Structures are given as C-alpha cells and as structure tokens.
Amino acid sequence: DAGVTQSPTHLIKTRGQQVTLRCSPKSGHDTVSWYQQALGQGPQFIFQYYEEEERQRGNFPDRFSGHQFPNYSSELNVNALLLGDSALYLCASSPPDGGGDEQFFGPGTRLTVL
Amino acid sequence: GEDVEQSLFLSVREGDSSVINCTYTDSSSTYLYWYKQEPGAGLQLLTYIFSNMDMKQDQRLTVLLNKKDKHLSLRIADTQTGDSAIYFCADLRRANNLFFGTGTRLTVIP
C-alpha cells in the first residue's frame, strides 16, 4: 500500500497564474481533505471531499476549488495565485467509517508563488 | 474561541523524557491526535486518543487527556536524536476536519 500520494512534489508559479495539485488516497479510504500549511504554522483546513462532493469547507476564498473523481482521487485548484498562497499543501485521507480514528497525510506539494 | 495552543519550543537531553503540552477549546472534539513533522516532510500520525479516554500508551509514547481542563499531553520516554521534529496536536471537529495547533519544535541535545 503506497499510502497517500501527492503530485507534484514542488511547484513554482507566478502571481495571477492557476495551479492544480493532485492527491491519491490510501487504499480503502474514500474521504479526502486538503490543508494549507504556511511556513512556521500549523496546517489549516481548506475543504473535504466525499462521494465526489465538497462536504465541508474552511475559511478559504472561492479561488480555492476542488474535485473528487470516482476512484476517490482528488484535485485542488487555485486560481489567480497570490504571493500569500505560497505554502505546503497537504492532502489527508480517511476511511469510510467516518474517519475519526485514522487521518493519514501525504508528503505534500510545496507551492512557491513569485 | 476555537484555538489549539502549544508552546513553541522544547529542548531535552538524549535519554530524558519529553512532555509536549496542548490545550484546546472545542468541547465537541471527538478524537485528539499527535502528529510529527520532520524538516521538509509531511505529517506522520504518531498516535490518537478518543475523547472518552484519559490515557493511551504506545511503546515510548504516552498520551494523557484531561477533558475537564481540555488539556492534552504527549510524553516521549527515552528521547532520541531522531525524535527532533515539530509536533502538532490536532482535534477532530464535528465537521470531521482537523484543527491544528501551531506546533512545538522539539530539540534533542546529544
């Protein structure tokens, strides 16, 4: 089992561009959550996908959007990038029984906005 | 408020025990977690505790939960240099998302 995988590992973009990050959940997990971790901070919840729908959303603008595919993998899209979007983006997956007892994270995608 | 608070730094000597503390405010939290993050890496789940438990032990790790005071601690016995990292506590909210503290940077001195 490969665990949670994310791609790409690193990404450099310029202000105003758009970016798509990808996540494949751990085998047997159907819920995917995305987090943003700015330098020196704890991760902050962006949103969560379950059954291809956005189930919960944190305090992030509409420039942040996502998608979940039938195979449970997920994408995070950020439009009109700002310098402040530079961060480590983490994906977490959890199992179908509510996910309370297991939340596993991928290695993250480090996004730099110049 | 909805804060999860941790002290920022902790230094211990190799072989000693480390105790990392966390306070949270949301009484609806069902699970509380400890994650470890090494430089440039993602988050590694170390352990978790259900909110109706008061202690959980897993090898060198002991988690204590005082639900009345909303205080969580992680004790690492026989701390090693490989334990140097940032440790995050997090609580699982009703919305089934994790709310993280700011992290405690543990430095183990050889």
PDB file of C-alpha atoms in Angstrom, chain B residues 1 8-9 15 20 25 36 50 61-62 64 68 70 78 80-83 90-91 95-96 104:
ATOM      1  CA  GLY B   1     -12.600  30.664  20.504  1.00  0.00           C
ATOM      2  CA  LEU B   8       6.645  26.747  20.596  1.00  0.00           C
ATOM      3  CA  PHE B   9       9.910  25.167  21.737  1.00  0.00           C
ATOM      4  CA  GLY B  15      17.684   9.723  27.126  1.00  0.00           C
ATOM      5  CA  ILE B  20       4.703  18.265  24.995  1.00  0.00           C
ATOM      6  CA  THR B  25     -11.180  24.823  23.409  1.00  0.00           C
ATOM      7  CA  LYS B  36       5.215  14.569  13.898  1.00  0.00           C
ATOM      8  CA  PHE B  50     -10.672   9.098  21.743  1.00  0.00           C
ATOM      9  CA  LEU B  61       4.601   7.318  23.715  1.00  0.00           C
ATOM     10  CA  THR B  62       2.048   8.120  26.424  1.00  0.00           C
ATOM     11  CA  LEU B  64      -2.775  11.931  28.680  1.00  0.00           C
ATOM     12  CA  LYS B  68     -12.349  18.766  32.026  1.00  0.00           C
ATOM     13  CA  LYS B  70      -9.197  20.454  27.774  1.00  0.00           C
ATOM     14  CA  ASP B  78      13.961   7.832  26.425  1.00  0.00           C
ATOM     15  CA  GLN B  80      16.422  10.084  20.968  1.00  0.00           C
ATOM     16  CA  THR B  81      18.017  12.499  18.484  1.00  0.00           C
ATOM     17  CA  GLY B  82      15.705  11.069  15.825  1.00  0.00           C
ATOM     18  CA  ASP B  83      12.767  12.452  17.810  1.00  0.00           C
ATOM     19  CA  ALA B  90      -4.923  18.399  16.474  1.00  0.00           C
ATOM     20  CA  ASP B  91      -8.531  17.843  17.352  1.00  0.00           C
ATOM     21  CA  ALA B  95     -17.327  18.762  10.712  1.00  0.00           C
ATOM     22  CA  ASN B  96     -14.874  15.875  10.557  1.00  0.00           C
ATOM     23  CA  THR B 104       6.124  22.508  19.249  1.00  0.00           C
TER      24      THR B 104
END
